[in-house]
Short mmCIF file of C-alpha atoms in Angstrom, two decimals:
data_model
loop_
_atom_site.label_atom_id
_atom_site.label_comp_id
_atom_site.label_asym_id
_atom_site.label_seq_id
_atom_site.Cartn_x
_atom_site.Cartn_y
_atom_site.Cartn_z
CA MET A 1294 25.50 33.67 -21.80
CA ASP A 1295 26.10 30.03 -22.69
CA GLN A 1296 27.65 29.91 -26.15
CA ASN A 1297 26.35 26.36 -26.60
CA LEU A 1298 22.74 27.23 -27.37
CA GLN A 1299 19.96 24.69 -27.88
CA PHE A 1300 18.13 25.37 -31.15
CA VAL A 1301 14.67 24.19 -32.23
CA ILE A 1302 13.63 24.33 -35.90
CA PRO A 1303 9.93 23.58 -36.56
CA ALA A 1304 9.35 21.76 -39.86
CA LEU A 1305 6.47 20.50 -41.98
CA MET A 1306 5.63 16.85 -41.33
CA GLY A 1307 7.67 14.72 -43.71
CA VAL A 1308 10.41 17.32 -44.22
CA GLU A 1309 12.26 16.84 -40.90
CA SER A 1310 15.03 14.62 -42.33
CA MET A 1311 15.81 17.23 -45.02
CA VAL A 1312 16.07 19.98 -42.39
CA ALA A 1313 18.40 17.74 -40.35
CA TYR A 1314 20.58 17.12 -43.42
CA GLU A 1315 20.89 20.86 -44.07
CA LEU A 1316 21.88 21.54 -40.46
CA LYS A 1317 24.55 18.83 -40.55
CA LYS A 1318 25.95 20.36 -43.74
CA LEU A 1319 26.17 23.69 -41.90
CA GLY A 1320 28.21 21.96 -39.18
CA LEU A 1321 25.67 22.10 -36.34
CA ALA A 1322 26.16 19.68 -33.44
CA ASP A 1323 23.79 17.11 -31.91
CA VAL A 1324 21.31 17.28 -34.80
CA ARG A 1325 18.19 15.26 -34.01
CA ALA A 1326 15.00 15.02 -36.06
CA GLU A 1327 11.67 14.58 -34.25
CA ASN A 1328 8.06 14.77 -35.41
CA GLY A 1329 7.47 18.28 -36.65
CA ARG A 1330 10.82 19.70 -35.53
CA VAL A 1331 14.60 19.31 -35.54
CA LEU A 1332 16.91 20.00 -32.59
CA CYS A 1333 20.59 20.96 -32.69
CA ARG A 1334 23.20 22.93 -30.74
CA GLY A 1335 25.59 25.73 -31.62
CA PRO A 1336 27.12 29.08 -30.63
CA MET A 1337 25.40 32.44 -31.17
CA ALA A 1338 27.26 32.83 -34.51
CA ASP A 1339 25.03 30.04 -35.86
CA ILE A 1340 21.88 32.15 -35.38
CA PRO A 1341 22.62 34.24 -38.52
CA ARG A 1342 24.08 31.23 -40.37
CA ILE A 1343 20.97 29.07 -39.92
CA ASN A 1344 18.51 31.89 -40.67
CA ILE A 1345 20.30 32.91 -43.87
CA ASN A 1346 21.04 29.42 -45.21
CA LEU A 1347 18.16 27.14 -44.21
CA ARG A 1348 15.90 26.19 -47.14
CA THR A 1349 13.39 23.73 -45.66
CA GLY A 1350 12.90 24.70 -41.99
CA ALA A 1351 10.10 27.00 -40.79
CA ARG A 1352 11.98 29.23 -38.31
CA LEU A 1353 14.87 29.21 -35.81
CA LEU A 1354 14.01 29.16 -32.11
CA ILE A 1355 16.35 29.18 -29.10
CA SER A 1356 15.19 26.79 -26.38
CA LEU A 1357 15.62 28.43 -22.97
CA GLY A 1358 14.17 25.66 -20.84
CA VAL A 1359 12.16 22.46 -20.71
CA PHE A 1360 10.17 21.39 -17.66
CA ARG A 1361 7.02 19.51 -16.65
CA ALA A 1362 3.89 21.40 -15.57
CA THR A 1363 0.41 20.14 -14.78
CA SER A 1364 -0.75 23.29 -12.95
CA PHE A 1365 -0.52 27.02 -13.58
CA GLU A 1366 1.65 27.37 -10.45
CA GLU A 1367 4.18 24.88 -11.88
CA LEU A 1368 4.09 26.73 -15.20
CA PHE A 1369 4.69 30.08 -13.45
CA GLN A 1370 7.55 28.80 -11.27
CA GLY A 1371 9.18 26.94 -14.16
CA ALA A 1372 9.22 30.10 -16.29
CA LEU A 1373 10.31 32.30 -13.37
CA ALA A 1374 13.41 30.15 -12.82
CA LEU A 1375 14.83 30.74 -16.33
CA PRO A 1376 17.50 33.45 -17.02
CA TRP A 1377 15.37 35.72 -19.22
CA GLU A 1378 17.64 38.68 -18.44
CA ASP A 1379 20.45 37.01 -20.40
CA PHE A 1380 18.37 37.41 -23.56
CA ILE A 1381 15.78 40.20 -23.05
CA PRO A 1382 17.13 43.68 -22.20
CA ARG A 1383 15.43 46.28 -20.04
CA GLU A 1384 13.45 47.85 -22.92
CA GLY A 1385 12.77 44.62 -24.83
CA GLN A 1386 9.25 43.74 -25.95
CA PHE A 1387 8.38 40.14 -25.08
CA PRO A 1388 5.01 39.03 -26.50
CA VAL A 1389 4.06 35.42 -25.81
CA LYS A 1390 2.41 32.88 -28.13
CA GLY A 1391 2.30 29.10 -28.44
CA TYR A 1392 0.20 25.97 -28.36
CA THR A 1393 -0.76 23.11 -26.10
CA ILE A 1394 -1.46 19.49 -27.12
CA SER A 1395 -2.61 16.53 -25.00
CA SER A 1396 -1.87 18.40 -21.76
CA GLN A 1397 -3.69 19.27 -18.55
CA LEU A 1398 -2.92 22.93 -19.26
CA HIS A 1399 -5.10 23.12 -22.35
CA SER A 1400 -6.04 26.84 -22.40
CA VAL A 1401 -3.61 28.71 -24.66
CA PRO A 1402 -4.72 32.24 -23.52
CA ALA A 1403 -4.31 31.22 -19.84
CA CYS A 1404 -0.82 29.83 -20.53
CA GLN A 1405 0.10 33.02 -22.39
CA SER A 1406 -1.03 35.17 -19.46
CA ILE A 1407 0.79 33.10 -16.81
CA LEU A 1408 4.03 33.03 -18.82
CA LYS A 1409 3.91 36.78 -19.49
CA LYS A 1410 3.52 37.45 -15.73
CA ALA A 1411 6.38 35.10 -14.84
CA VAL A 1412 8.81 36.65 -17.33
CA ALA A 1413 7.76 40.18 -16.33
CA LYS A 1414 8.33 39.37 -12.64
CA ARG A 1415 11.80 37.94 -13.34
CA LEU A 1416 12.87 40.85 -15.55
CA GLY A 1417 11.30 43.44 -13.23
CA SER A 1418 13.24 42.12 -10.24
CA VAL A 1419 16.53 42.08 -12.21
CA TYR A 1420 16.09 45.58 -13.68
CA GLY A 1421 14.49 47.08 -10.54
CA LEU A 1422 11.25 48.04 -12.26
CA GLU A 1423 7.61 47.47 -11.34
CA THR A 1424 6.50 48.09 -14.93
CA LEU A 1425 8.72 47.23 -17.89
CA PRO A 1426 8.71 49.79 -20.76
CA GLU A 1427 8.65 47.28 -23.67
CA THR A 1428 9.67 50.00 -26.13
CA GLY A 1429 12.67 48.26 -27.73
CA ALA A 1430 13.25 45.35 -30.10
CA VAL A 1431 10.88 42.38 -30.13
CA TYR A 1432 11.95 39.19 -28.35
CA GLN A 1433 9.07 36.89 -29.29
CA ILE A 1434 8.55 34.15 -26.68
CA GLN A 1435 7.12 30.90 -28.01
CA PHE A 1436 5.90 28.02 -25.87
CA SER A 1437 4.82 24.47 -26.55
CA VAL A 1438 3.08 22.26 -24.01
CA MET A 1439 3.03 18.65 -25.22
CA LYS A 1440 1.90 15.88 -22.90
CA ASP A 1441 2.54 18.24 -19.94
CA GLU A 1442 6.13 18.99 -21.04
CA VAL A 1443 6.71 22.73 -21.43
CA THR A 1444 9.34 24.12 -23.80
CA LEU A 1445 10.01 27.87 -23.69
CA MET A 1446 11.78 29.46 -26.64
CA LEU A 1447 12.77 32.75 -28.28
CA ASP A 1448 12.05 33.27 -31.97
CA THR A 1449 15.12 34.60 -33.83
CA SER A 1450 13.52 34.65 -37.29
CA GLY A 1451 10.51 36.97 -37.07
CA ASP A 1452 8.68 36.25 -40.31
CA SER A 1453 8.72 32.54 -41.13
CA LEU A 1454 11.70 31.39 -43.20
CA TYR A 1455 9.46 30.56 -46.16
CA LYS A 1456 9.14 34.34 -46.67
CA ARG A 1457 12.29 34.71 -48.74
CA GLY A 1458 11.45 38.24 -49.83
CA TYR A 1459 10.96 37.47 -53.53
CA ARG A 1460 7.21 36.94 -53.54
CA ALA A 1461 5.12 39.92 -52.51
CA GLN A 1462 1.95 38.23 -53.72
CA GLY A 1463 1.07 34.89 -55.27
CA VAL A 1464 -1.59 33.30 -57.39
CA LEU A 1465 -4.27 31.18 -55.69
CA ALA A 1466 -3.12 28.30 -53.47
CA PRO A 1467 0.62 29.04 -53.59
CA LEU A 1468 3.15 26.48 -52.46
CA ARG A 1469 5.32 27.67 -49.60
CA GLU A 1470 8.94 28.25 -50.55
CA THR A 1471 10.19 25.85 -47.87
CA LEU A 1472 8.04 23.01 -49.26
CA ALA A 1473 9.06 23.86 -52.83
CA ALA A 1474 12.72 23.65 -51.76
CA ALA A 1475 12.01 20.30 -50.08
CA LEU A 1476 10.50 18.94 -53.31
CA VAL A 1477 13.53 20.08 -55.32
CA SER A 1478 15.89 18.59 -52.73
CA LEU A 1479 13.92 15.33 -52.76
CA SER A 1480 14.54 15.10 -56.52
CA ARG A 1481 18.29 15.37 -55.82
CA TYR A 1482 18.56 18.19 -58.34
CA LYS A 1483 22.02 19.79 -58.33
CA GLY A 1484 21.88 21.91 -61.48
CA LYS A 1485 23.25 19.47 -64.04
CA ASP A 1486 20.17 18.21 -65.93
CA PRO A 1487 17.24 20.17 -67.38
CA PHE A 1488 14.66 21.08 -64.70
CA CYS A 1489 11.00 21.69 -65.61
CA ASP A 1490 7.77 22.64 -63.82
CA PRO A 1491 4.81 22.63 -66.25
CA PHE A 1492 2.36 23.86 -63.55
CA CYS A 1493 4.61 26.64 -62.25
CA GLY A 1494 2.00 29.14 -61.00
CA SER A 1495 3.91 32.07 -59.47
CA GLY A 1496 7.21 30.27 -60.10
CA THR A 1497 8.10 29.05 -56.63
CA ILE A 1498 9.45 25.59 -57.58
CA PRO A 1499 11.69 26.76 -60.49
CA ILE A 1500 12.95 29.71 -58.41
CA GLU A 1501 13.87 27.42 -55.51
CA ALA A 1502 15.55 25.08 -58.02
CA ALA A 1503 17.57 28.03 -59.33
CA LEU A 1504 18.63 29.01 -55.80
CA ILE A 1505 19.73 25.41 -55.18
CA ALA A 1506 21.56 25.19 -58.52
CA LYS A 1507 23.47 28.40 -57.70
CA ASN A 1508 23.91 27.32 -54.06
CA ARG A 1509 22.52 30.76 -53.19
CA ALA A 1510 21.39 31.15 -49.58
CA PRO A 1511 17.61 31.82 -49.55
CA GLY A 1512 17.72 34.37 -46.72
CA LEU A 1513 20.19 36.87 -48.20
CA ASN A 1514 17.48 39.31 -49.33
CA ARG A 1515 15.46 39.57 -46.13
CA SER A 1516 15.77 40.65 -42.51
CA PHE A 1517 15.34 38.71 -39.26
CA ALA A 1518 14.08 39.60 -35.78
CA ALA A 1519 17.40 38.81 -34.08
CA GLN A 1520 19.25 41.41 -36.18
CA LYS A 1521 17.88 43.99 -33.70
CA TRP A 1522 18.90 42.07 -30.56
CA SER A 1523 21.41 43.95 -28.43
CA TRP A 1524 23.44 40.90 -27.36
CA LEU A 1525 23.96 39.51 -30.87
CA PRO A 1526 26.84 41.39 -32.59
CA SER A 1527 25.86 42.82 -35.98
CA GLY A 1528 29.18 41.63 -37.40
CA LEU A 1529 27.99 38.03 -37.12
CA TRP A 1530 25.26 38.74 -39.70
CA LEU A 1531 27.79 40.24 -42.11
CA ASP A 1532 30.12 37.27 -41.59
CA ALA A 1533 27.29 34.79 -42.25
CA ALA A 1534 26.23 36.64 -45.42
CA ASP A 1535 29.84 36.79 -46.68
CA GLU A 1536 30.31 33.07 -45.97
CA ALA A 1537 27.09 32.25 -47.86
CA MET A 1538 28.00 34.38 -50.89
CA ASP A 1539 31.49 32.85 -51.06
CA LYS A 1540 29.85 29.43 -51.54
CA GLU A 1541 27.72 30.44 -54.54
CA PHE A 1542 28.19 28.70 -57.89
CA HIS A 1543 28.18 30.43 -61.26
CA GLY A 1544 27.31 28.25 -64.24
CA ASN A 1545 24.87 27.58 -67.03
CA TYR A 1546 21.60 25.95 -66.01
CA GLU A 1547 18.46 24.85 -67.88
CA ILE A 1548 15.54 25.69 -65.60
CA TRP A 1549 12.05 26.22 -67.01
CA GLY A 1550 8.56 26.92 -65.72
CA GLY A 1551 5.33 26.93 -67.69
CA ASP A 1552 1.73 27.80 -66.87
CA ILE A 1553 -1.42 28.18 -68.96
CA ASP A 1554 -2.24 31.48 -67.20
CA PRO A 1555 -0.31 34.44 -68.72
CA ALA A 1556 -0.77 36.50 -65.52
CA ALA A 1557 0.85 33.74 -63.43
CA VAL A 1558 3.79 33.57 -65.85
CA GLU A 1559 4.28 37.34 -65.66
CA LEU A 1560 4.21 37.14 -61.85
CA ALA A 1561 6.72 34.26 -61.92
CA ARG A 1562 9.11 36.37 -64.02
CA HIS A 1563 8.70 39.25 -61.56
CA ASN A 1564 9.45 36.95 -58.61
CA ALA A 1565 12.53 35.54 -60.38
CA ARG A 1566 13.89 39.06 -60.81
CA LEU A 1567 13.38 39.77 -57.09
CA ALA A 1568 15.14 36.47 -56.24
CA GLU A 1569 18.00 37.47 -58.58
CA VAL A 1570 17.73 34.25 -60.61
CA ASP A 1571 16.00 35.63 -63.70
CA ASP A 1572 19.26 35.09 -65.63
CA ILE A 1573 19.05 31.30 -65.23
CA VAL A 1574 15.32 30.48 -65.10
CA ARG A 1575 12.88 30.89 -68.01
CA PHE A 1576 9.07 31.11 -67.79
CA GLU A 1577 6.62 30.66 -70.68
CA VAL A 1578 2.88 30.42 -71.23
CA SER A 1579 2.40 26.70 -71.86
CA ASP A 1580 -0.26 23.97 -71.72
CA ALA A 1581 0.90 21.17 -69.40
CA THR A 1582 -1.30 18.61 -71.18
CA LYS A 1583 0.83 19.09 -74.32
CA PHE A 1584 4.11 19.35 -72.43
CA HIS A 1585 7.26 17.89 -73.97
CA TRP A 1586 10.96 18.58 -73.65
CA GLY A 1587 13.96 17.54 -75.71
CA GLY A 1588 16.99 15.87 -74.22
CA LEU A 1589 17.78 12.40 -72.98
CA ARG A 1590 17.47 13.16 -69.28
CA GLY A 1591 15.99 15.69 -66.92
CA ARG A 1592 13.67 16.28 -63.98
CA ILE A 1593 10.08 17.43 -63.74
CA VAL A 1594 9.14 18.67 -60.27
CA THR A 1595 5.62 20.03 -60.07
CA ASN A 1596 2.53 20.73 -57.96
CA PRO A 1597 -0.58 20.61 -60.18
CA PRO A 1598 -4.00 21.77 -58.95
CA TYR A 1599 -5.48 19.30 -56.45
CA GLY A 1600 -9.16 19.68 -57.33
CA GLU A 1601 -10.02 20.89 -53.82
CA ARG A 1602 -9.71 24.64 -54.17
CA LEU A 1603 -8.70 25.61 -57.70
CA MET A 1604 -10.76 23.20 -59.82
CA GLU A 1605 -13.59 20.77 -59.55
CA LYS A 1606 -12.43 17.23 -58.88
CA ALA A 1607 -13.55 15.95 -62.30
CA GLU A 1608 -11.61 18.74 -64.03
CA ALA A 1609 -8.50 17.95 -61.98
CA GLU A 1610 -8.77 14.27 -62.88
CA GLU A 1611 -9.04 15.10 -66.59
CA LEU A 1612 -5.95 17.27 -66.24
CA TYR A 1613 -4.07 14.40 -64.55
CA ARG A 1614 -5.10 12.01 -67.34
CA ALA A 1615 -3.91 14.40 -70.05
CA PHE A 1616 -0.64 15.12 -68.23
CA GLY A 1617 -0.13 11.37 -67.76
CA ARG A 1618 -0.38 10.91 -71.53
CA ALA A 1619 2.19 13.69 -72.04
CA TRP A 1620 4.53 12.14 -69.45
CA ARG A 1621 4.48 8.73 -71.14
CA LYS A 1622 6.08 10.27 -74.25
CA PHE A 1623 9.23 11.13 -72.29
CA PRO A 1624 12.28 8.82 -72.38
CA ASP A 1625 12.52 6.52 -69.34
CA THR A 1626 15.71 8.37 -68.32
CA TRP A 1627 13.56 11.34 -67.16
CA GLN A 1628 12.23 11.61 -63.61
CA LEU A 1629 8.95 13.07 -62.37
CA TYR A 1630 8.25 14.26 -58.81
CA LEU A 1631 4.62 15.35 -58.47
CA LEU A 1632 2.92 16.58 -55.28
CA SER A 1633 -0.81 15.94 -54.96
CA SER A 1634 -3.42 15.39 -52.26
CA HIS A 1635 -5.70 13.51 -54.67
CA THR A 1636 -6.34 10.03 -53.25
CA GLU A 1637 -6.91 8.54 -56.71
CA PHE A 1638 -4.03 10.29 -58.45
CA GLU A 1639 -2.22 7.19 -59.77
CA ARG A 1640 -5.41 5.78 -61.27
CA THR A 1641 -6.27 9.02 -63.07
CA PHE A 1642 -2.65 9.63 -64.12
CA GLY A 1643 -2.63 6.18 -65.70
CA ALA A 1644 0.39 4.59 -64.00
CA PRO A 1645 1.42 3.56 -60.48
CA ALA A 1646 4.29 5.57 -58.98
CA ASP A 1647 7.69 3.91 -58.62
CA LYS A 1648 7.97 5.48 -55.17
CA LYS A 1649 5.80 7.63 -52.90
CA ARG A 1650 6.51 9.87 -49.95
CA LYS A 1651 4.07 11.54 -47.58
CA LEU A 1652 4.39 15.30 -47.11
CA TYR A 1653 2.09 17.97 -45.73
CA ASN A 1654 1.24 21.16 -47.62
CA GLY A 1655 0.21 23.16 -44.56
CA MET A 1656 -2.42 20.95 -42.92
CA LEU A 1657 -3.20 19.15 -46.20
CA LYS A 1658 -1.91 15.58 -46.34
CA CYS A 1659 -0.22 14.94 -49.70
CA ASP A 1660 1.98 12.42 -51.48
CA VAL A 1661 4.98 13.00 -53.69
CA PHE A 1662 4.46 10.58 -56.58
CA MET A 1663 7.83 9.64 -58.11
CA TYR A 1664 8.20 8.21 -61.61
CA GLY A 1665 11.43 7.05 -63.27
CA VAL A 1666 13.03 6.77 -59.83
CA LYS A 1667 14.87 3.54 -59.06
#
């Protein structure tokens, strides 16, 4: 097997540059950000390292081949030519899923069926079997067909990387952990100043801030699909975990989350315990419209209700107005990073943002409104 593997990391729109930065810090080669994904190269030892350490990417895929196909025959032959036997053993399960955009091959179920047959034919001929048992570990095949260019990949992560393992359930409209980590990273928080989230919900943003402050790898408490793969030595996972734990910081941090809902605050405390950061993050029942914090400097990173699912629009706007009044009492040395999809947010908040950045919360187009940022 080629030790110089091509990796593909899908990412939320607007977060790609942060994923690329993380991969460069991990020492990956040929890092390249594209729309909705980041590419890089590395040996098989980087499969555990990326899965365990990556905060903002969605999952880690290995690209096995890229080719052009405008017919099902071209799709079949292109898949048949790839060395699937290098990755999928005799008993391996190999389900197929993916998507197609702006391509002549526009039927996803048809593409799935053709690709499954091609891989089965290749593996069957190599292993001398007419029917493959598919009783072993899962080797999830993913495909993308974009403008007739086919990319075939294997998913090493299993559950998406936003599933850190510390949140069994959330309150309504939770923010994904990967997006929360992106917001914290965007604020350039490193653990030195006070960090506050007055709309903390189930605690995702403060917990991700605590993980960043401690430099704790977000994937240490979960498992990954590739841990069961026969060709990937289990020692590599232990080495990656040891390397990650050796890089952790141990200090005193001021990290706080507040929410008006006592049940959400209790859930946030529970999640912090599961994430093993309950010693450095504090949650309290608190009204964001009366929010204030002592100290000359600090950061507020928050994701208030948008008015689309949790509240009526008029209620959300009144909340923004009241929070805007609370924010204006802070010293101008504080910074605010607020994620919202509300198109009239700055008007209702009562002040134009110093900077804005587009991000997507799932399929929902949002802006990060930045105040106190030069």
